[in-house]
CSV table of C-alpha atoms and ligand atoms in Angstrom, one decimal:
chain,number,residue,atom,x,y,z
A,489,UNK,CA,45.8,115.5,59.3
A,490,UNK,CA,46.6,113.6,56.2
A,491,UNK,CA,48.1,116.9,54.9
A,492,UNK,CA,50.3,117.7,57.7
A,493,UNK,CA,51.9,114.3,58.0
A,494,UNK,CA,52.7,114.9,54.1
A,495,UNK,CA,53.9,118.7,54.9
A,496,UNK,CA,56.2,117.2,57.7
A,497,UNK,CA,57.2,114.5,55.5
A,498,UNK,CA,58.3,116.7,52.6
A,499,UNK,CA,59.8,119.3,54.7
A,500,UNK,CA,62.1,116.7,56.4
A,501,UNK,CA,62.7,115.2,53.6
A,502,UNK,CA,63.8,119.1,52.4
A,503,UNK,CA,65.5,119.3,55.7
A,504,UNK,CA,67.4,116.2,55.1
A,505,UNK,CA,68.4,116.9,51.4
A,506,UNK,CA,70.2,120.3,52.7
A,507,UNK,CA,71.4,118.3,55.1
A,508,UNK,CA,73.7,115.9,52.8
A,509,UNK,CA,74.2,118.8,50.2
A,510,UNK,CA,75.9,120.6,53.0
A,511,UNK,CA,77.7,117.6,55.0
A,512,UNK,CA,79.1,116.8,50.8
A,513,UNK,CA,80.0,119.6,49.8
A,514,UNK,CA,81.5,121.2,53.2
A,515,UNK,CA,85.1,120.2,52.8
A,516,UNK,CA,85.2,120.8,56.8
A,517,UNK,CA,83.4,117.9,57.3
A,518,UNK,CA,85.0,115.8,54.8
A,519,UNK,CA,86.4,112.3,56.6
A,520,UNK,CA,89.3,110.2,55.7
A,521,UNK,CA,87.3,107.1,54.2
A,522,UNK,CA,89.9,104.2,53.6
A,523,UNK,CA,88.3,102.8,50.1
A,524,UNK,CA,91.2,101.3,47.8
A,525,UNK,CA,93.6,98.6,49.1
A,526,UNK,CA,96.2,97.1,46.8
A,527,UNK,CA,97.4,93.5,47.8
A,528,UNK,CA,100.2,92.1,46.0
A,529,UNK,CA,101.0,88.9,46.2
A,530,UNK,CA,105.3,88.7,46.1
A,531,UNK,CA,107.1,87.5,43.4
A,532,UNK,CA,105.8,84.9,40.4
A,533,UNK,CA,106.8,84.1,37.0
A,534,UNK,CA,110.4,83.2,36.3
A,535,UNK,CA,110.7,84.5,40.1
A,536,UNK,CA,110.3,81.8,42.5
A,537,UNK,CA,110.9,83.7,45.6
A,538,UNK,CA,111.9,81.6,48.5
A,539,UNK,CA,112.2,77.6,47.8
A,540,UNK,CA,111.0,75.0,50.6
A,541,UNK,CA,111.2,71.6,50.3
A,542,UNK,CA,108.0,71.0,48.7
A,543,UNK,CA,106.6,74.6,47.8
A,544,UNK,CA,108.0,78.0,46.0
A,545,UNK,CA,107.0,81.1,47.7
A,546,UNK,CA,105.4,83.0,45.0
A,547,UNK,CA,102.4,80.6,45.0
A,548,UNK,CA,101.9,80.5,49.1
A,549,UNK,CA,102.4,84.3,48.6
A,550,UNK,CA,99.4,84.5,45.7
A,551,UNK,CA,96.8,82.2,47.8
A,552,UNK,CA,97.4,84.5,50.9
A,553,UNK,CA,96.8,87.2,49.2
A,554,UNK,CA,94.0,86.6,46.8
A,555,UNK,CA,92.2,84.7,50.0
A,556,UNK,CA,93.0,88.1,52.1
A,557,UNK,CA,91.4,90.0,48.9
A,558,UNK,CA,88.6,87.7,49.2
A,559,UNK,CA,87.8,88.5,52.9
A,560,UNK,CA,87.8,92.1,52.3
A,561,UNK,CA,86.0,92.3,49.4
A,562,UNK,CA,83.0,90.1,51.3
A,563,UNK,CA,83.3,91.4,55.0
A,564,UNK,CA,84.0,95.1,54.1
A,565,UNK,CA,81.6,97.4,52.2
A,566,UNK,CA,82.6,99.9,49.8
A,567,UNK,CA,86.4,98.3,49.8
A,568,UNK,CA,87.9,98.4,46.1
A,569,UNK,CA,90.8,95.6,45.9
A,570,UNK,CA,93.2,95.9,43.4
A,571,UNK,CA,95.7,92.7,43.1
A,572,UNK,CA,99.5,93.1,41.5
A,573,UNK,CA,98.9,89.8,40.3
A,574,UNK,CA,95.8,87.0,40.7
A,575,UNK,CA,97.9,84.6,38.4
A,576,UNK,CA,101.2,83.0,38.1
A,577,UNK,CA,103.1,86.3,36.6
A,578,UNK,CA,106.4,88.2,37.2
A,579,UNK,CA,105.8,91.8,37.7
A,580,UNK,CA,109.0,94.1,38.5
A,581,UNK,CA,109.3,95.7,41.9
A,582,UNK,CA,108.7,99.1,40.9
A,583,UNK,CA,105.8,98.5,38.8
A,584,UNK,CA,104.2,97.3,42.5
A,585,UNK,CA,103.7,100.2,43.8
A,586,UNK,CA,103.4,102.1,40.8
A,587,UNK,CA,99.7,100.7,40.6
A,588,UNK,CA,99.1,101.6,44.2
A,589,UNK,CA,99.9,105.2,43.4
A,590,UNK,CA,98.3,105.5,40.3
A,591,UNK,CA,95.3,103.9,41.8
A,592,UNK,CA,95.2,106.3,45.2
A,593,UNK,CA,95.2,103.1,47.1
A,594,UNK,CA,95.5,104.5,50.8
A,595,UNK,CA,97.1,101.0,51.9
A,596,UNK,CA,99.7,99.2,50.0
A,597,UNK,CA,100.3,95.3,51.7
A,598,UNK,CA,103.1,92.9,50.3
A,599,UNK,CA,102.7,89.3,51.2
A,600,UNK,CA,105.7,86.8,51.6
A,601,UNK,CA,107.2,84.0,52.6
A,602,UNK,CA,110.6,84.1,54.9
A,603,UNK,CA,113.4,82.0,54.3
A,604,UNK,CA,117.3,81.2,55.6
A,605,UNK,CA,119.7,78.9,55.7
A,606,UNK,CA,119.2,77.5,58.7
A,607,UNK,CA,116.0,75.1,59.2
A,608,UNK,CA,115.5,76.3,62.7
A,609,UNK,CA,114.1,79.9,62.6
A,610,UNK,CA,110.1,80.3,62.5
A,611,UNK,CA,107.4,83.1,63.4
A,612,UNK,CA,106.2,85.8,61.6
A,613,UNK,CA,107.3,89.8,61.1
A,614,UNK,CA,106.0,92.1,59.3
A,615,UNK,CA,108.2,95.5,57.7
A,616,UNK,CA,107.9,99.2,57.0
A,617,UNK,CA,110.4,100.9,55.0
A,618,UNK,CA,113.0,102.4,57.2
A,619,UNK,CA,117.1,101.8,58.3
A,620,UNK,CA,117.6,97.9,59.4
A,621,UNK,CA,118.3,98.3,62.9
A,622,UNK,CA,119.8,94.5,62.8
A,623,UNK,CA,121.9,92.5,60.2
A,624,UNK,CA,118.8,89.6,60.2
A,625,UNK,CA,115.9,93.0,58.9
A,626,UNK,CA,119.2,93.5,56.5
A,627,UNK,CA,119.6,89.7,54.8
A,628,UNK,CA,115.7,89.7,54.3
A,629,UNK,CA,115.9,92.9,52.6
A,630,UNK,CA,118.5,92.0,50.7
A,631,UNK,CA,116.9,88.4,49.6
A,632,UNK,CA,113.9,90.2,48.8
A,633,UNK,CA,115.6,92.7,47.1
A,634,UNK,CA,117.5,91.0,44.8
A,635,UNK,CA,114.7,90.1,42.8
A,636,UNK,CA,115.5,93.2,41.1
A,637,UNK,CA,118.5,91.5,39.6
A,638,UNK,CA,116.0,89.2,37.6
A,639,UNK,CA,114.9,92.5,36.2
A,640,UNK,CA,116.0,93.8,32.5
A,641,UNK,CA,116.5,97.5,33.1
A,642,UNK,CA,117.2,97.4,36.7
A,643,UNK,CA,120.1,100.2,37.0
A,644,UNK,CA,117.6,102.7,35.0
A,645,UNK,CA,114.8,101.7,37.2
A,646,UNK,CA,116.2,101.7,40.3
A,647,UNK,CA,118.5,104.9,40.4
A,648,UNK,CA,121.8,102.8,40.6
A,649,UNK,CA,120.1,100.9,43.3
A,650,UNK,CA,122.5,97.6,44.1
A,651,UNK,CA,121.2,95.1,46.7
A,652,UNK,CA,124.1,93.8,47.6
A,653,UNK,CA,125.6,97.0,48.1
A,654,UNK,CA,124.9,98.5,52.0
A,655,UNK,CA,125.8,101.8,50.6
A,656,UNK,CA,122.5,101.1,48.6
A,657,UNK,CA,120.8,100.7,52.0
A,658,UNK,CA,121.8,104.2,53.5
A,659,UNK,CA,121.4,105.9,50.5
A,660,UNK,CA,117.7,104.0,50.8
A,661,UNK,CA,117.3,105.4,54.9
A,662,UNK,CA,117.0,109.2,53.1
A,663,UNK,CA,114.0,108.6,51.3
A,664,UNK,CA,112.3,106.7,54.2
A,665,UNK,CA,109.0,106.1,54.0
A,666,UNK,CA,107.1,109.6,55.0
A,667,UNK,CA,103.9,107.1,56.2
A,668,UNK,CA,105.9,105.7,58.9
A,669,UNK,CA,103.2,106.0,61.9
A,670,UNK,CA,100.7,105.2,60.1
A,671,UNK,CA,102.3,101.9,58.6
A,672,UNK,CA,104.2,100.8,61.9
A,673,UNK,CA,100.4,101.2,63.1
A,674,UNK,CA,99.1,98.7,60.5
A,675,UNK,CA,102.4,96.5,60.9
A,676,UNK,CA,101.7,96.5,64.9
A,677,UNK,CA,98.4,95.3,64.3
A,678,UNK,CA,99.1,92.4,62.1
A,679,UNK,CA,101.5,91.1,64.2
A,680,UNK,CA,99.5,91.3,67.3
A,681,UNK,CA,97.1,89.1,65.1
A,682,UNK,CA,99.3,86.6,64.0
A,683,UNK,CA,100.3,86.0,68.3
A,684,UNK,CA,97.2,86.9,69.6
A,685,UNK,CA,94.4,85.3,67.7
A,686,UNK,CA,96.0,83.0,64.8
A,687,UNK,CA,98.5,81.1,67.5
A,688,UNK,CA,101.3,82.3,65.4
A,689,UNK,CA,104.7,83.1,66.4
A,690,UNK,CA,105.5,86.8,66.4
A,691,UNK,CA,109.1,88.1,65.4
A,692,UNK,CA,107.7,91.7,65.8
A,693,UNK,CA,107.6,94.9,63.2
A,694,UNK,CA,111.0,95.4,61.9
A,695,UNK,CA,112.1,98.0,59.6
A,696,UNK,CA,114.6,97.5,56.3
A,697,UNK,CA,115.0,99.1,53.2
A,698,UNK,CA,112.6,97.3,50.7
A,699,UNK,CA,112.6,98.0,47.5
A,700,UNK,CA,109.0,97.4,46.6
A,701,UNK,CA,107.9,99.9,49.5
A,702,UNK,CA,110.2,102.4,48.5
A,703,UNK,CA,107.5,104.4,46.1
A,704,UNK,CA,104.7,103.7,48.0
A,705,UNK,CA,102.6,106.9,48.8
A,706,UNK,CA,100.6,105.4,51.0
A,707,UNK,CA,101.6,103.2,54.0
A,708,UNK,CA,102.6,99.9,53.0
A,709,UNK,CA,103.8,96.9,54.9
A,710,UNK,CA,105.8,93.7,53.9
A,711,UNK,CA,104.5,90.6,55.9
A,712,UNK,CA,106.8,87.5,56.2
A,713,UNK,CA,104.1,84.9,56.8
A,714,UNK,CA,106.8,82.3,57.9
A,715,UNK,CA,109.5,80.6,57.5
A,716,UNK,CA,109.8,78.0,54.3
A,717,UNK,CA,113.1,77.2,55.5
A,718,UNK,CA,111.4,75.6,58.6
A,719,UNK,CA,109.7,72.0,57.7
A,720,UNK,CA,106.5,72.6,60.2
A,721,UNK,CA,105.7,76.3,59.1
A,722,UNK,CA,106.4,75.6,55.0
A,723,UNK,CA,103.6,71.9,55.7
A,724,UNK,CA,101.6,74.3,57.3
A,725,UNK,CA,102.1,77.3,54.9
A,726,UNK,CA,101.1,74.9,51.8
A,727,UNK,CA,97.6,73.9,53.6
A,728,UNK,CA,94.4,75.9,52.4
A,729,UNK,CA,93.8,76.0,56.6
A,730,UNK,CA,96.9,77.3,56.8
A,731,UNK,CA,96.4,80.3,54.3
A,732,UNK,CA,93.3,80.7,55.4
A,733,UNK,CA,94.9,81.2,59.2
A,734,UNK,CA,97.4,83.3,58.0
A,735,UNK,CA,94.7,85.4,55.8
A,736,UNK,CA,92.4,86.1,58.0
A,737,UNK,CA,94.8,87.7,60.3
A,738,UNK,CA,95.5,90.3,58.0
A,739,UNK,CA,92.2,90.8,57.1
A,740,UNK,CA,91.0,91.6,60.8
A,741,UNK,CA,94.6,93.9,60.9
A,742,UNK,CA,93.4,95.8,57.8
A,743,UNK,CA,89.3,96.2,59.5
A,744,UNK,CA,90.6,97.4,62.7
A,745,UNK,CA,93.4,99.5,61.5
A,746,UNK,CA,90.6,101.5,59.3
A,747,UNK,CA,88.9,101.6,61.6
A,748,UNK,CA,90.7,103.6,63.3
A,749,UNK,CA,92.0,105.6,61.6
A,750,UNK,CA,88.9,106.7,60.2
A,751,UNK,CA,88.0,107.1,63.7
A,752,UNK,CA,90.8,109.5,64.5
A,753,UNK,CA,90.3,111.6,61.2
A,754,UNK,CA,86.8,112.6,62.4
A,755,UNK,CA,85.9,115.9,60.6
A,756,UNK,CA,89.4,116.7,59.6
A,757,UNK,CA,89.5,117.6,56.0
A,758,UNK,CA,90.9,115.3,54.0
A,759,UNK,CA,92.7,118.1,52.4
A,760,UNK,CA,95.1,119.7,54.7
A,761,UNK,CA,95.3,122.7,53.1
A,762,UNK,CA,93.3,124.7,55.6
A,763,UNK,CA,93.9,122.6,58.7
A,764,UNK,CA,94.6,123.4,61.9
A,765,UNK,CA,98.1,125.0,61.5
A,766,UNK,CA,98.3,128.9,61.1
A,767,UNK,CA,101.8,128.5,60.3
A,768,UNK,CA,101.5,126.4,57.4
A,769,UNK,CA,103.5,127.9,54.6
A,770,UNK,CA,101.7,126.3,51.1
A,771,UNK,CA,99.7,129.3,50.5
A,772,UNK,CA,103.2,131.2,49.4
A,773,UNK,CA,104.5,127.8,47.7
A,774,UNK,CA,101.4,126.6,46.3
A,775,UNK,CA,103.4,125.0,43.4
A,776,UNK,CA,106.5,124.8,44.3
A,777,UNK,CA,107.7,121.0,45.9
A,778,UNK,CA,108.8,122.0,49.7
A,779,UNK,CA,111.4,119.5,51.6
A,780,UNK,CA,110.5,119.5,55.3
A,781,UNK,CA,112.2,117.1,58.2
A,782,UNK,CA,109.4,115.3,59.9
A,783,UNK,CA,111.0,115.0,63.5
A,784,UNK,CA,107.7,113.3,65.4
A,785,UNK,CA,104.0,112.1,65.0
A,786,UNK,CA,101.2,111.4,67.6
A,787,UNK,CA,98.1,110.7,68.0
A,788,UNK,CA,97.9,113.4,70.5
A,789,UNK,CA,98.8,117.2,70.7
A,790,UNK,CA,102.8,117.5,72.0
A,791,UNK,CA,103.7,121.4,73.6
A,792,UNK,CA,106.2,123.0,71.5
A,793,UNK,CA,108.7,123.2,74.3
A,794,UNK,CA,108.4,119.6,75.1
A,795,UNK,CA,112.0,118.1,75.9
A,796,UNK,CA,110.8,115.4,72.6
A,797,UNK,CA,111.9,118.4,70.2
A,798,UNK,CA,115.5,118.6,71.8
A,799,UNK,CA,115.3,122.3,71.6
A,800,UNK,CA,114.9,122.9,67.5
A,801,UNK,CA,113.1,125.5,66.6
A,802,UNK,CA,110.3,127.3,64.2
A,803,UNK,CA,108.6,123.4,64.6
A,804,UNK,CA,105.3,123.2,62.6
A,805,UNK,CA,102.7,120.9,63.7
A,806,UNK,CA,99.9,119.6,61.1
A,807,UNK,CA,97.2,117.3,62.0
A,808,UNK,CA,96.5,115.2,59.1
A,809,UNK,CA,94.7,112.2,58.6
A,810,UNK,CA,94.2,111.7,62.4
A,811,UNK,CA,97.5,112.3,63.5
A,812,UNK,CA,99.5,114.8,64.5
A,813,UNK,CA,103.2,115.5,62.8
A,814,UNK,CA,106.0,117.8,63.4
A,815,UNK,CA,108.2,119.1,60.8
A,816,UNK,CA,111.1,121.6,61.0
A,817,UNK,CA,112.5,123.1,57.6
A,818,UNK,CA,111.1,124.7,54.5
A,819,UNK,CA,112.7,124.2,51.3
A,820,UNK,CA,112.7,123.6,47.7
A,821,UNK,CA,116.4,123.3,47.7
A,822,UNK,CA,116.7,119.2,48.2
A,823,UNK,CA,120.4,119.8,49.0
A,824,UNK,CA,119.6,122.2,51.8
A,825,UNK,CA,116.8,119.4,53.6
A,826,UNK,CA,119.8,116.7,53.3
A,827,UNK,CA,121.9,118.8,55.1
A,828,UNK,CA,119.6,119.6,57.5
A,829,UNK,CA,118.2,116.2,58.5
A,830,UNK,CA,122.0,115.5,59.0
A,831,UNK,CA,122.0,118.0,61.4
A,832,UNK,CA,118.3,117.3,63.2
A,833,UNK,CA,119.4,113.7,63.3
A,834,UNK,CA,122.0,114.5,65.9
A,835,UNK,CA,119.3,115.3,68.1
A,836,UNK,CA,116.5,113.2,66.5
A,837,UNK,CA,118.0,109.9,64.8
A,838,UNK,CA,115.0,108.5,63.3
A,839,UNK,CA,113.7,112.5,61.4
A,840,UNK,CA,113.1,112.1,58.2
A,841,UNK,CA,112.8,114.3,54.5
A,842,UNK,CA,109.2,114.7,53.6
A,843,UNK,CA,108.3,116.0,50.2
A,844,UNK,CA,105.2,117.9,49.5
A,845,UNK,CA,103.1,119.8,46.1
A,846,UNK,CA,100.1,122.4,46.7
A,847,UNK,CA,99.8,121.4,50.4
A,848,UNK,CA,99.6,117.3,49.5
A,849,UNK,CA,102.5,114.7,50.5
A,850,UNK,CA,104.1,113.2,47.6
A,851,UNK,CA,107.2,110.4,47.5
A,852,UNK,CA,111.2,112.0,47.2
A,853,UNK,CA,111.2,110.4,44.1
A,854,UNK,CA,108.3,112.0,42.8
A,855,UNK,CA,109.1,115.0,44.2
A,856,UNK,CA,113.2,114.9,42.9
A,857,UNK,CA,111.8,114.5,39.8
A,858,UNK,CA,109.5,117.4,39.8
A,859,UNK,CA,112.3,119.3,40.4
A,860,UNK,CA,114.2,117.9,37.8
A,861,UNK,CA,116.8,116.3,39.4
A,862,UNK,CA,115.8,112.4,38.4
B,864,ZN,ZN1,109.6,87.4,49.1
C-alpha cells in the first residue's frame, strides 16, 4: 500500500512536472502577465509645476505617486515598480518614458496637479495622447508641456517640437499613441474611481498632445488629480488623507484594469507573430519596419463588411493582447502611410499610423529612426 501511494505520488508529481514544462515552454499558452509599472511623479527640481497658494505641484505630484507605488508594491504580487523620481529632482520629459521603454514597463502613469487662472474650476481628468478635441485639453497640454522650455537641449530632443506652437500639436496628432484602447481603458477606469468611490469630481478622459506620453510604448495616462488653482482641492491635495484618497484610486484603477486585461489575453501568445490572422504579412518583412493605419479596436470580433470600416478594403484584423485591431496599409515607405491616413481619415477621423519590427509594435519615433529618417 505504502508503495503505491509513493508510485502515485511520484508519477503525479512526473505528471505535473510535464505539465509546467509544457504550459512554459508552449508559446500557445503563453499569457499577457502585466509585471512592470513605471509611476512618475511630474515635474521637480528647478520645475515647480503648478503653484497654489500654499503648495508647488511637483511635491503633491511625488507623495501621490510614491504612496500609489506603495499600494502596488504591497497589495499586488509579482508587481515591479519603477519611480521617475522618489526625491525632489528635475528629470526632462523625454527621459520619462525613456525608462518605461527601456524597462518594458507595460503601463506608463504620469501624476499631476491641474491648474488655471481662474479659482473656480475643480475635479479630476485624466489624458491619453491623442488631438485635443477642446481648447481647455489644449492649455493643459500646453502648461504641461512647456516644461520642456526649462530643458537645455530642447529643440534636439524634441524634433523642433514648440509648445506654444499649435502647428506643434498636429504635427503631434500623427504619431498618436498606437495604445489608444488600451490606455482610454486604464484612463476610464481611473476616473470612474475618482466619482465613484473616492467622492471626487470627474472632468472625464480627455485626450491632448503630451509630451511625456509621446514615446511611451506602452499605454500611458496623465492624471490631473485636481485643481491647485482651487483653495478647497489644493487644502485638500496637501493633506496625507487627501493623497492617500487620491492614491488609492489609482491603485484600485491599475488592479482592475490588469485584471482585465490579463483576463482578455487568455492563451493568446504574447507574441503575435503566429496569431490568429492568416493574412498577417511579417513573415515576408520580418526585418523590415512596416507603417500600417490602425482604423478600429474591440474587444470583440467586428465582420469585415461591417458599415464601421466605411467600405476600405484588404482590412487586417490581429488579436493582440486581448483585443482586437484593424489595420489597412502595408508599408515601409513612411511617406506613403501619411498619405494614406490622410485619405482613411476622410472616412475614419480618429485612424492612426502604427509602426511595427519582426511582428512587435514599436513607437513612430523609434521606428522613423530605424529607417533613418530621425
Ligand atoms: Zn504638471
Amino acid at each position: 500500500m505504502f508503495n503505491f501511494l509513493k508510485y502515485l505520488l511520484n508519477n503525479h508529481l512526473l505528471t505535473a512536472i510535464i505539465l509546467m514544462i509544457f504550459f512554459v515552454h508552449s508559446p500557445v499558452m503563453a499569457q499577457y502577465k502585466i509585471n512592470t509599472i513605471v509611476i512618475d511623479a511630474g515635474h521637480g527640481g528647478k520645475d515647480s509645476g503648478a503653484i497654489g497658494k500654499k503648495a508647488y505641484e511637483k511635491d503633491i505630484a511625488l507623495s501621490i505617486a510614491l504612496k500609489l507605488g506603495n499600494y502596488i508594491e504591497t497589495k499586488l504580487k509579482g508587481i515591479k515598480v519603477i519611480y521617475t523620481r522618489k526625491t525632489d529632482k528635475f528629470i526632462e520629459l523625454f527621459k520619462r518614458a525613456e525608462i518605461a521603454n527601456k524597462n518594458n514597463a507595460q503601463v506608463f502613469i504620469s501624476i499631476h496637479v491641474n491648474s488655471v487662472a481662474s479659482p473656480k474650476p475643480t475635479g479630476t481628468s485624466t489624458f491619453v495622447m491623442g488631438i485635443h478635441k477642446s481648447d481647455d485639453n489644449l492649455e493643459v497640454a500646453q502648461r504641461e508641456n512647456s516644461v520642456i522650455l526649462k530643458e537645455k537641449s530642447y529643440k534636439k530632443n524634441y524634433k523642433g517640437f514648440d509648445p506654444n506652437s499649435p502647428e506643434s500639436y498636429i504635427t503631434l496628432s500623427l504619431l498618436q499613441n498606437a495604445h489608444l484602447e488600451q490606455s482610454l481603458l486604464f484612463a476610464k477606469k481611473v476616473q470612474d474611481q475618482f466619482k465613484n468611490r473616492a467622492g471626487r469630481k470627474s472632468r472625464g478622459v480627455k485626450q491632448a498632445g503630451l509630451v511625456v506620453l509621446w514615446n511611451a510604448t506602452m499605454p500611458a495616462i496623465l492624471v490631473e488629480t485636481g485643481f491647485i488653482s482651487n483653495h478647497s482641492e489644493e487644502k485638500f491635495l496637501r493633506t496625507d488623507y487627501g493623497q492617500s484618497i487620491i492614491a488609492s484610486a489609482i491603485f484600485r484603477a491599475f488592479r482592475d484594469y490588469k485584471n482585465e486585461i490579463e483576463k482578455n489575453s487568455k492563451f493568446i501568445p504574447s507574441n503575435n507573430k503566429n496569431s490568429s490572422n492568416q493574412n498577417y504579412t511579417y513573415t515576408k518583412t520580418e526585418t523590415n519596419v512596416i507603417f500600417k493605419i490602425q482604423i478600429k479596436s474591440s474587444t470583440g470580433i467586428i465582420p469585415s463588411k461591417s458599415k464601421q470600416f466605411k467600405g476600405l478594403k484588404n482590412v487586417e484584423k490581429i488579436k493582440y493582447k486581448g483585443i482586437y485591431k484593424y489595420y489597412v496599409g502595408n508599408t515601409g515607405d513612411f511617406k506613403k502611410i501619411v498619405k494614406l491616413q490622410a485619405e482613411v481619415r476622410k472616412k475614419i477621423p480618429d485612424a492612426f499610423v502604427v509602426a511595427f519590427k519582426k511582428g512587435e509594435r514599436i513607437s513612430i519615433n523609434q521606428a522613423l529612426k530605424e529607417i533613418g529618417r530621425r
